PDB file of C-alpha atoms (C1' of nucleotides) in Angstrom:
ATOM      1  CA  MET N  97       0.132   0.104  -0.182  1.00  0.00           C
ATOM      2  CA  LEU N  98       1.254   3.435  -0.761  1.00  0.00           C
ATOM      3  CA  SER N  99       1.686   5.124   2.338  1.00  0.00           C
ATOM      4  CA  ASN N 100       1.332   8.631   3.064  1.00  0.00           C
ATOM      5  CA  GLU N 101       5.336   9.494   3.521  1.00  0.00           C
ATOM      6  CA  ASN N 102       6.122   8.028  -0.239  1.00  0.00           C
ATOM      7  CA  LEU N 103       3.815  10.224  -2.029  1.00  0.00           C
ATOM      8  CA  PRO N 104       5.662  12.727  -3.830  1.00  0.00           C
ATOM      9  CA  PRO N 105       5.199  16.604  -2.829  1.00  0.00           C
ATOM     10  CA  CYS N 106       3.463  17.648  -6.224  1.00  0.00           C
ATOM     11  CA  PRO N 107      -0.466  16.621  -6.444  1.00  0.00           C
ATOM     12  CA  VAL N 108      -0.155  15.581 -10.155  1.00  0.00           C
ATOM     13  CA  GLU N 109       2.865  13.599  -9.475  1.00  0.00           C
ATOM     14  CA  THR N 110       0.721  11.433  -7.039  1.00  0.00           C
ATOM     15  CA  THR N 111      -1.945  11.154  -9.399  1.00  0.00           C
ATOM     16  CA  LEU N 112       0.673   9.829 -12.110  1.00  0.00           C
ATOM     17  CA  MET N 113       1.942   7.427  -9.538  1.00  0.00           C
ATOM     18  CA  LEU N 114      -1.384   5.690  -9.167  1.00  0.00           C
ATOM     19  CA  MET N 115      -2.913   6.372 -12.500  1.00  0.00           C
ATOM     20  CA  GLY N 116      -0.387   7.664 -14.601  1.00  0.00           C
ATOM     21  CA  ASP N 117      -0.364   5.007 -17.191  1.00  0.00           C
ATOM     22  CA  LYS N 118      -2.589   4.008 -20.219  1.00  0.00           C
ATOM     23  CA  TRP N 119      -4.045   0.778 -19.063  1.00  0.00           C
ATOM     24  CA  LYS N 120      -4.977   2.147 -15.680  1.00  0.00           C
ATOM     25  CA  VAL N 121      -6.758   5.251 -17.486  1.00  0.00           C
ATOM     26  CA  LEU N 122      -8.836   2.723 -19.747  1.00  0.00           C
ATOM     27  CA  ILE N 123      -9.617   0.252 -16.638  1.00  0.00           C
ATOM     28  CA  VAL N 124     -11.186   3.635 -14.965  1.00  0.00           C
ATOM     29  CA  ARG N 125     -12.936   4.557 -18.150  1.00  0.00           C
ATOM     30  CA  ASP N 126     -14.694   1.111 -18.511  1.00  0.00           C
ATOM     31  CA  LEU N 127     -15.464   0.593 -14.845  1.00  0.00           C
ATOM     32  CA  LEU N 128     -17.197   4.476 -14.655  1.00  0.00           C
ATOM     33  CA  THR N 129     -19.804   2.876 -16.688  1.00  0.00           C
ATOM     34  CA  GLY N 130     -20.539   0.187 -14.129  1.00  0.00           C
ATOM     35  CA  THR N 131     -19.195  -3.067 -12.656  1.00  0.00           C
ATOM     36  CA  LYS N 132     -17.487  -5.217 -14.730  1.00  0.00           C
ATOM     37  CA  ARG N 133     -15.913  -8.853 -14.898  1.00  0.00           C
ATOM     38  CA  PHE N 134     -12.546  -9.734 -15.669  1.00  0.00           C
ATOM     39  CA  GLY N 135     -13.182 -10.849 -18.641  1.00  0.00           C
ATOM     40  CA  GLU N 136     -15.374  -8.268 -20.095  1.00  0.00           C
ATOM     41  CA  LEU N 137     -12.557  -5.782 -19.336  1.00  0.00           C
ATOM     42  CA  LYS N 138      -9.931  -8.057 -20.840  1.00  0.00           C
ATOM     43  CA  LYS N 139     -12.245  -7.992 -24.124  1.00  0.00           C
ATOM     44  CA  SER N 140     -12.618  -4.302 -23.786  1.00  0.00           C
ATOM     45  CA  LEU N 141      -9.217  -3.341 -23.441  1.00  0.00           C
ATOM     46  CA  ASN N 142      -8.174  -4.362 -26.843  1.00  0.00           C
ATOM     47  CA  GLY N 143      -4.741  -6.553 -26.550  1.00  0.00           C
ATOM     48  CA  VAL N 144      -4.009  -6.441 -23.191  1.00  0.00           C
ATOM     49  CA  SER N 145      -2.485 -10.106 -21.978  1.00  0.00           C
ATOM     50  CA  GLN N 146      -4.018 -11.649 -18.757  1.00  0.00           C
ATOM     51  CA  LYS N 147      -1.184 -10.958 -16.926  1.00  0.00           C
ATOM     52  CA  VAL N 148      -0.641  -7.144 -17.176  1.00  0.00           C
ATOM     53  CA  LEU N 149      -4.635  -6.720 -16.555  1.00  0.00           C
ATOM     54  CA  THR N 150      -4.308  -8.983 -13.463  1.00  0.00           C
ATOM     55  CA  GLN N 151      -1.121  -6.842 -11.836  1.00  0.00           C
ATOM     56  CA  HIS N 152      -3.150  -3.491 -12.865  1.00  0.00           C
ATOM     57  CA  LEU N 153      -6.269  -4.479 -11.051  1.00  0.00           C
ATOM     58  CA  ARG N 154      -4.121  -5.943  -8.030  1.00  0.00           C
ATOM     59  CA  ALA N 155      -2.120  -2.460  -7.829  1.00  0.00           C
ATOM     60  CA  MET N 156      -5.643  -0.615  -7.818  1.00  0.00           C
ATOM     61  CA  GLU N 157      -6.877  -2.768  -5.474  1.00  0.00           C
ATOM     62  CA  LYS N 158      -4.187  -2.022  -3.341  1.00  0.00           C
ATOM     63  CA  ASN N 159      -4.212   1.884  -3.821  1.00  0.00           C
ATOM     64  CA  GLY N 160      -7.953   1.892  -2.978  1.00  0.00           C
ATOM     65  CA  LEU N 161      -9.404   2.769  -6.407  1.00  0.00           C
ATOM     66  CA  ILE N 162     -11.280  -0.245  -6.833  1.00  0.00           C
ATOM     67  CA  THR N 163     -12.618  -3.297  -5.073  1.00  0.00           C
ATOM     68  CA  ARG N 164     -12.562  -7.202  -6.184  1.00  0.00           C
ATOM     69  CA  LYS N 165     -15.284  -9.662  -5.423  1.00  0.00           C
ATOM     70  CA  VAL N 166     -15.060 -13.192  -6.430  1.00  0.00           C
ATOM     71  CA  TYR N 167     -18.205 -15.199  -6.518  1.00  0.00           C
ATOM     72  CA  ALA N 168     -18.269 -19.066  -5.012  1.00  0.00           C
ATOM     73  CA  GLN N 169     -18.972 -20.495  -8.596  1.00  0.00           C
ATOM     74  CA  VAL N 170     -17.525 -22.826 -11.202  1.00  0.00           C
ATOM     75  CA  PRO N 171     -16.444 -21.360 -13.457  1.00  0.00           C
ATOM     76  CA  PRO N 172     -15.243 -18.396 -11.107  1.00  0.00           C
ATOM     77  CA  LYS N 173     -16.831 -14.971 -11.643  1.00  0.00           C
ATOM     78  CA  VAL N 174     -14.878 -11.976 -10.204  1.00  0.00           C
ATOM     79  CA  GLU N 175     -16.456  -8.532 -10.549  1.00  0.00           C
ATOM     80  CA  TYR N 176     -14.590  -5.135 -10.481  1.00  0.00           C
ATOM     81  CA  THR N 177     -15.943  -1.829  -9.335  1.00  0.00           C
ATOM     82  CA  LEU N 178     -14.518   1.399  -8.402  1.00  0.00           C
ATOM     83  CA  THR N 179     -14.611   2.565  -5.087  1.00  0.00           C
ATOM     84  CA  ASP N 180     -15.624   6.307  -4.179  1.00  0.00           C
ATOM     85  CA  VAL N 181     -12.339   7.328  -4.676  1.00  0.00           C
ATOM     86  CA  GLY N 182     -11.912   5.372  -7.722  1.00  0.00           C
ATOM     87  CA  GLN N 183     -15.353   7.233  -8.982  1.00  0.00           C
ATOM     88  CA  SER N 184     -14.000  10.764  -8.227  1.00  0.00           C
ATOM     89  CA  LEU N 185     -10.775   9.795 -11.135  1.00  0.00           C
ATOM     90  CA  LYS N 186     -14.262  10.736 -13.403  1.00  0.00           C
ATOM     91  CA  GLN N 187     -13.198  14.179 -13.309  1.00  0.00           C
ATOM     92  CA  VAL N 188      -9.784  13.382 -14.565  1.00  0.00           C
ATOM     93  CA  HIS N 189     -10.921  10.772 -17.181  1.00  0.00           C
ATOM     94  CA  ASP N 190     -13.401  13.409 -18.524  1.00  0.00           C
ATOM     95  CA  ALA N 191     -10.955  16.160 -18.838  1.00  0.00           C
ATOM     96  CA  MET N 192      -8.865  13.491 -20.953  1.00  0.00           C
ATOM     97  CA  LEU N 193     -12.359  13.121 -22.984  1.00  0.00           C
ATOM     98  CA  GLU N 194     -13.092  16.467 -23.843  1.00  0.00           C
ATOM     99  CA  TRP N 195      -9.341  17.182 -24.684  1.00  0.00           C
ATOM    100  CA  GLY N 196      -9.193  14.095 -27.153  1.00  0.00           C
ATOM    101  CA  LYS N 197     -12.327  15.299 -28.464  1.00  0.00           C
ATOM    102  CA  ALA N 198     -11.116  18.701 -29.183  1.00  0.00           C
ATOM    103  CA  TYR N 199      -7.984  17.757 -30.377  1.00  0.00           C
ATOM    104  CA  LYS N 200      -9.496  15.367 -32.964  1.00  0.00           C
ATOM    105  CA  LEU N 201     -11.826  18.352 -34.442  1.00  0.00           C
ATOM    106  CA  LYS N 202      -8.609  20.564 -34.907  1.00  0.00           C
ATOM    107  CA  LYS N 203      -6.991  17.669 -36.967  1.00  0.00           C
ATOM    108  CA  GLU N 204     -10.036  17.295 -39.000  1.00  0.00           C
ATOM    109  CA  TYR N 205     -10.773  19.341 -42.135  1.00  0.00           C
TER     110      TYR N 205
ATOM    111  CA  MET I 247       3.030  13.901 -37.246  1.00  0.00           C
ATOM    112  CA  LEU I 248       0.274  12.082 -36.009  1.00  0.00           C
ATOM    113  CA  SER I 249      -2.249  12.044 -38.983  1.00  0.00           C
ATOM    114  CA  ASN I 250      -5.900  11.743 -38.323  1.00  0.00           C
ATOM    115  CA  GLU I 251      -6.420   8.495 -39.359  1.00  0.00           C
ATOM    116  CA  ASN I 252      -4.313   7.027 -36.910  1.00  0.00           C
ATOM    117  CA  LEU I 253      -6.078   8.332 -33.915  1.00  0.00           C
ATOM    118  CA  PRO I 254      -7.463   5.868 -31.876  1.00  0.00           C
ATOM    119  CA  PRO I 255     -11.467   5.802 -31.934  1.00  0.00           C
ATOM    120  CA  CYS I 256     -11.946   6.795 -28.043  1.00  0.00           C
ATOM    121  CA  PRO I 257     -10.907  10.184 -27.512  1.00  0.00           C
ATOM    122  CA  VAL I 258      -9.191   9.250 -23.864  1.00  0.00           C
ATOM    123  CA  GLU I 259      -7.026   7.076 -25.793  1.00  0.00           C
ATOM    124  CA  THR I 260      -6.104  10.124 -27.907  1.00  0.00           C
ATOM    125  CA  THR I 261      -5.109  11.915 -25.040  1.00  0.00           C
ATOM    126  CA  LEU I 262      -2.955   8.755 -23.500  1.00  0.00           C
ATOM    127  CA  MET I 263      -1.284   8.723 -27.312  1.00  0.00           C
ATOM    128  CA  LEU I 264      -0.134  12.512 -26.858  1.00  0.00           C
ATOM    129  CA  MET I 265       0.160  12.952 -23.640  1.00  0.00           C
ATOM    130  CA  GLY I 266       0.002   9.518 -21.475  1.00  0.00           C
ATOM    131  CA  ASP I 267       3.373   9.656 -19.856  1.00  0.00           C
ATOM    132  CA  LYS I 268       4.712  10.844 -16.719  1.00  0.00           C
ATOM    133  CA  TRP I 269       7.154  13.129 -18.387  1.00  0.00           C
ATOM    134  CA  LYS I 270       4.850  14.491 -20.547  1.00  0.00           C
ATOM    135  CA  VAL I 271       2.698  15.681 -18.217  1.00  0.00           C
ATOM    136  CA  LEU I 272       5.361  17.510 -15.797  1.00  0.00           C
ATOM    137  CA  ILE I 273       6.500  19.145 -18.804  1.00  0.00           C
ATOM    138  CA  VAL I 274       3.121  20.610 -19.415  1.00  0.00           C
ATOM    139  CA  ARG I 275       2.876  21.332 -15.504  1.00  0.00           C
ATOM    140  CA  ASP I 276       6.067  23.578 -15.839  1.00  0.00           C
ATOM    141  CA  LEU I 277       5.092  25.268 -19.136  1.00  0.00           C
ATOM    142  CA  LEU I 278       1.692  26.280 -17.693  1.00  0.00           C
ATOM    143  CA  THR I 279       3.500  28.540 -15.540  1.00  0.00           C
ATOM    144  CA  GLY I 280       5.523  30.251 -18.748  1.00  0.00           C
ATOM    145  CA  THR I 281       8.030  29.835 -21.150  1.00  0.00           C
ATOM    146  CA  LYS I 282      10.966  27.763 -20.117  1.00  0.00           C
ATOM    147  CA  ARG I 283      14.599  27.167 -21.266  1.00  0.00           C
ATOM    148  CA  PHE I 284      15.738  23.647 -21.614  1.00  0.00           C
ATOM    149  CA  GLY I 285      17.869  23.531 -18.752  1.00  0.00           C
ATOM    150  CA  GLU I 286      15.305  25.398 -16.792  1.00  0.00           C
ATOM    151  CA  LEU I 287      12.894  22.247 -17.487  1.00  0.00           C
ATOM    152  CA  LYS I 288      15.463  19.867 -17.015  1.00  0.00           C
ATOM    153  CA  LYS I 289      16.336  21.049 -13.675  1.00  0.00           C
ATOM    154  CA  SER I 290      12.710  21.053 -12.375  1.00  0.00           C
ATOM    155  CA  LEU I 291      11.931  17.465 -13.959  1.00  0.00           C
ATOM    156  CA  ASN I 292      14.033  15.946 -11.174  1.00  0.00           C
ATOM    157  CA  GLY I 293      16.139  13.298 -12.676  1.00  0.00           C
ATOM    158  CA  VAL I 294      15.447  13.147 -15.789  1.00  0.00           C
ATOM    159  CA  SER I 295      18.341  12.677 -18.585  1.00  0.00           C
ATOM    160  CA  GLN I 296      18.741  14.962 -21.112  1.00  0.00           C
ATOM    161  CA  LYS I 297      18.169  12.523 -23.971  1.00  0.00           C
ATOM    162  CA  VAL I 298      14.854  11.538 -22.786  1.00  0.00           C
ATOM    163  CA  LEU I 299      13.728  15.089 -22.316  1.00  0.00           C
ATOM    164  CA  THR I 300      14.555  15.927 -25.655  1.00  0.00           C
ATOM    165  CA  GLN I 301      12.986  13.231 -27.325  1.00  0.00           C
ATOM    166  CA  HIS I 302       9.690  14.054 -25.234  1.00  0.00           C
ATOM    167  CA  LEU I 303      10.192  17.844 -26.187  1.00  0.00           C
ATOM    168  CA  ARG I 304      10.450  16.550 -29.868  1.00  0.00           C
ATOM    169  CA  ALA I 305       7.521  14.737 -30.012  1.00  0.00           C
ATOM    170  CA  MET I 306       5.067  17.210 -28.273  1.00  0.00           C
ATOM    171  CA  GLU I 307       6.479  19.790 -30.705  1.00  0.00           C
ATOM    172  CA  LYS I 308       5.476  17.162 -33.512  1.00  0.00           C
ATOM    173  CA  ASN I 309       2.380  16.954 -31.977  1.00  0.00           C
ATOM    174  CA  GLY I 310       1.894  20.729 -31.949  1.00  0.00           C
ATOM    175  CA  LEU I 311       1.828  20.875 -28.143  1.00  0.00           C
ATOM    176  CA  ILE I 312       4.685  23.005 -27.636  1.00  0.00           C
ATOM    177  CA  THR I 313       6.962  25.636 -29.961  1.00  0.00           C
ATOM    178  CA  ARG I 314      10.621  25.603 -29.883  1.00  0.00           C
ATOM    179  CA  LYS I 315      12.771  28.880 -30.442  1.00  0.00           C
ATOM    180  CA  VAL I 316      16.092  28.715 -30.597  1.00  0.00           C
ATOM    181  CA  TYR I 317      17.964  32.191 -30.321  1.00  0.00           C
ATOM    182  CA  ALA I 318      21.213  32.527 -32.293  1.00  0.00           C
ATOM    183  CA  GLN I 319      23.455  32.938 -29.146  1.00  0.00           C
ATOM    184  CA  VAL I 320      26.589  31.431 -28.181  1.00  0.00           C
ATOM    185  CA  PRO I 321      26.013  29.861 -25.374  1.00  0.00           C
ATOM    186  CA  PRO I 322      22.605  28.609 -27.186  1.00  0.00           C
ATOM    187  CA  LYS I 323      19.300  29.395 -25.890  1.00  0.00           C
ATOM    188  CA  VAL I 324      16.293  27.290 -26.587  1.00  0.00           C
ATOM    189  CA  GLU I 325      12.953  28.271 -24.980  1.00  0.00           C
ATOM    190  CA  TYR I 326       9.692  25.961 -25.105  1.00  0.00           C
ATOM    191  CA  THR I 327       6.108  27.262 -24.987  1.00  0.00           C
ATOM    192  CA  LEU I 328       2.713  25.750 -24.513  1.00  0.00           C
ATOM    193  CA  THR I 329       0.833  26.222 -28.145  1.00  0.00           C
ATOM    194  CA  ASP I 330      -2.866  26.925 -27.677  1.00  0.00           C
ATOM    195  CA  VAL I 331      -3.559  23.222 -28.114  1.00  0.00           C
ATOM    196  CA  GLY I 332      -1.109  22.694 -25.413  1.00  0.00           C
ATOM    197  CA  GLN I 333      -2.289  25.022 -22.720  1.00  0.00           C
ATOM    198  CA  SER I 334      -5.846  23.821 -23.241  1.00  0.00           C
ATOM    199  CA  LEU I 335      -4.211  20.625 -21.656  1.00  0.00           C
ATOM    200  CA  LYS I 336      -4.665  22.764 -18.372  1.00  0.00           C
ATOM    201  CA  GLN I 337      -7.841  21.167 -17.590  1.00  0.00           C
ATOM    202  CA  VAL I 338      -6.730  17.854 -17.644  1.00  0.00           C
ATOM    203  CA  HIS I 339      -3.491  19.098 -15.538  1.00  0.00           C
ATOM    204  CA  ASP I 340      -5.839  20.744 -13.295  1.00  0.00           C
ATOM    205  CA  ALA I 341      -8.182  17.641 -12.950  1.00  0.00           C
ATOM    206  CA  MET I 342      -5.133  15.471 -11.632  1.00  0.00           C
ATOM    207  CA  LEU I 343      -3.614  18.310  -9.493  1.00  0.00           C
ATOM    208  CA  GLU I 344      -7.050  18.362  -7.403  1.00  0.00           C
ATOM    209  CA  TRP I 345      -7.520  14.778  -7.620  1.00  0.00           C
ATOM    210  CA  GLY I 346      -3.851  13.946  -6.385  1.00  0.00           C
ATOM    211  CA  LYS I 347      -4.796  16.692  -3.283  1.00  0.00           C
ATOM    212  CA  ALA I 348      -7.646  15.044  -2.682  1.00  0.00           C
ATOM    213  CA  TYR I 349      -5.936  11.576  -2.634  1.00  0.00           C
ATOM    214  CA  LYS I 350      -3.361  13.335   0.103  1.00  0.00           C
ATOM    215  CA  LEU I 351      -5.856  14.245   2.117  1.00  0.00           C
ATOM    216  CA  LYS I 352      -7.334  11.200   2.599  1.00  0.00           C
ATOM    217  CA  LYS I 353      -4.442   9.574   3.581  1.00  0.00           C
ATOM    218  CA  GLU I 354      -3.524  11.499   5.871  1.00  0.00           C
ATOM    219  CA  TYR I 355      -5.119  11.617   9.720  1.00  0.00           C
TER     220      TYR I 355
ATOM    221  C1'  DA Q 226      45.653  28.703 -25.589  1.00  0.00           C
ATOM    222  C1'  DG Q 227      42.428  26.687 -23.089  1.00  0.00           C
ATOM    223  C1'  DC Q 228      38.270  26.513 -20.024  1.00  0.00           C
ATOM    224  C1'  DA Q 229      33.192  27.544 -19.418  1.00  0.00           C
ATOM    225  C1'  DA Q 230      28.515  27.486 -20.570  1.00  0.00           C
ATOM    226  C1'  DT Q 231      24.048  25.448 -23.206  1.00  0.00           C
ATOM    227  C1'  DA Q 232      21.736  22.631 -25.778  1.00  0.00           C
ATOM    228  C1'  DG Q 233      22.227  19.234 -27.990  1.00  0.00           C
ATOM    229  C1'  DT Q 234      23.831  14.274 -30.430  1.00  0.00           C
ATOM    230  C1'  DT Q 235      25.257   9.321 -30.365  1.00  0.00           C
ATOM    231  C1'  DA Q 236      26.233   4.879 -28.948  1.00  0.00           C
ATOM    232  C1'  DC Q 237      26.175   1.532 -25.724  1.00  0.00           C
ATOM    233  C1'  DT Q 238      23.916  -0.540 -21.533  1.00  0.00           C
ATOM    234  C1'  DA Q 239      20.468  -1.343 -18.271  1.00  0.00           C
ATOM    235  C1'  DA Q 240      15.822  -1.907 -16.393  1.00  0.00           C
ATOM    236  C1'  DA Q 241      11.111  -1.410 -16.609  1.00  0.00           C
ATOM    237  C1'  DT Q 242       7.182  -3.334 -18.908  1.00  0.00           C
ATOM    238  C1'  DA Q 243       4.646  -6.402 -21.627  1.00  0.00           C
ATOM    239  C1'  DG Q 244       3.781 -10.332 -24.372  1.00  0.00           C
ATOM    240  C1'  DA Q 245       3.507 -15.465 -25.534  1.00  0.00           C
ATOM    241  C1'  DT Q 246       2.646 -19.667 -24.007  1.00  0.00           C
ATOM    242  C1'  DA Q 247       1.666 -23.198 -20.994  1.00  0.00           C
ATOM    243  C1'  DC Q 248      -0.419 -24.401 -16.758  1.00  0.00           C
ATOM    244  C1'  DT Q 249      -4.015 -24.859 -12.645  1.00  0.00           C
ATOM    245  C1'  DA Q 250      -8.709 -25.608 -10.288  1.00  0.00           C
ATOM    246  C1'  DT Q 251     -13.471 -27.454 -10.458  1.00  0.00           C
ATOM    247  C1'  DA Q 252     -18.685 -28.047 -11.193  1.00  0.00           C
ATOM    248  C1'  DT Q 253     -21.503 -28.422 -15.302  1.00  0.00           C
ATOM    249  C1'  DT Q 254     -22.317 -30.401 -19.827  1.00  0.00           C
ATOM    250  C1'  DA Q 255     -22.548 -33.234 -23.713  1.00  0.00           C
TER     251       DA Q 255
ATOM    252  C1'  DT W 284     -14.713 -39.529 -20.172  1.00  0.00           C
ATOM    253  C1'  DA W 285     -13.723 -35.596 -22.153  1.00  0.00           C
ATOM    254  C1'  DA W 286     -14.433 -30.641 -23.325  1.00  0.00           C
ATOM    255  C1'  DT W 287     -15.545 -26.202 -21.643  1.00  0.00           C
ATOM    256  C1'  DA W 288     -15.600 -21.957 -19.023  1.00  0.00           C
ATOM    257  C1'  DT W 289     -13.528 -18.444 -16.078  1.00  0.00           C
ATOM    258  C1'  DA W 290      -9.958 -16.275 -13.663  1.00  0.00           C
ATOM    259  C1'  DG W 291      -6.227 -16.456 -12.663  1.00  0.00           C
ATOM    260  C1'  DT W 292      -0.235 -18.027 -11.752  1.00  0.00           C
ATOM    261  C1'  DA W 293       4.336 -18.973 -13.771  1.00  0.00           C
ATOM    262  C1'  DT W 294       7.988 -18.905 -16.828  1.00  0.00           C
ATOM    263  C1'  DC W 295      10.327 -17.277 -20.036  1.00  0.00           C
ATOM    264  C1'  DT W 296      10.961 -13.817 -23.973  1.00  0.00           C
ATOM    265  C1'  DA W 297      10.740  -9.325 -26.307  1.00  0.00           C
ATOM    266  C1'  DT W 298       9.878  -4.865 -26.564  1.00  0.00           C
ATOM    267  C1'  DT W 299       9.914  -0.372 -24.877  1.00  0.00           C
ATOM    268  C1'  DT W 300      11.706   3.088 -22.265  1.00  0.00           C
ATOM    269  C1'  DA W 301      15.417   5.432 -20.144  1.00  0.00           C
ATOM    270  C1'  DG W 302      20.272   5.948 -18.050  1.00  0.00           C
ATOM    271  C1'  DT W 303      25.122   6.905 -19.112  1.00  0.00           C
ATOM    272  C1'  DA W 304      29.385   8.686 -20.763  1.00  0.00           C
ATOM    273  C1'  DA W 305      31.377  11.152 -24.436  1.00  0.00           C
ATOM    274  C1'  DC W 306      31.748  13.970 -28.064  1.00  0.00           C
ATOM    275  C1'  DT W 307      30.021  18.478 -30.840  1.00  0.00           C
ATOM    276  C1'  DA W 308      29.572  23.517 -31.791  1.00  0.00           C
ATOM    277  C1'  DT W 309      30.871  28.453 -30.836  1.00  0.00           C
ATOM    278  C1'  DT W 310      31.778  32.708 -28.620  1.00  0.00           C
ATOM    279  C1'  DG W 311      33.575  35.118 -24.443  1.00  0.00           C
ATOM    280  C1'  DC W 312      36.553  34.996 -21.409  1.00  0.00           C
ATOM    281  C1'  DT W 313      41.558  34.474 -18.545  1.00  0.00           C
TER     282       DT W 313
END
DNA sequence: AGCAATAGTTACTAAATAGATACTATATTA
DNA sequence: TAATATAGTATCTATTTAGTAACTATTGCT
């Protein structure tokens, strides 16, 4: 778990530590529309390997961004959901969404 | 230059392509407070190597996020400034800043 | 003449990250 | 009996990314 002492002084860097990579942002994007199963995430995150997806999900769980719920079924069922802290990343996500849209428009004529 | 055809369908992914890495975000953070020289950026971006900083600056210039101005002096002077498109990343930056601040507060008691 | 300063480039190496493939567990179904 | 489905883990390899160190150019300064 990230403890408070090793968070960098600049809050932007804190954010980067916790979701400063492509896959984490896309996981948040997918979970913002609701709880998802492992397999659904994998399908949606085009091209991510199982190992890498698992690693990111574990890290995000550790940092309190998502919760993991295992159902005692066969075949197994595992659901991932954003915590409140994770939900609050919506603002960051939306800013990125808007910027990306605007950038695309600029490139079109 | 990124042409329109190879931008991903999801705008969030577009944003990630253009500044989805730590150094680029921090370069934007620094340039949001005004034009900076190469050496100033290097000092501020703790630990970045000259090579990597140059690479990122070149990529961001190519993508229209910053402009590079060389002064015909010796020793050389090169200034980097956000373009309008680059400036518009302030929203994304600010969202990350706010989220990082809130996250830190949650971790303190 | 030789050094300092700035913003690089180049070549080589190291570290981090990701991918590929094979393997596991187990109740249900054919 | 054997295949199927899901969510992994383990191991090995490949790719990407970054770091290190040496080198360049040019003018002013000592």
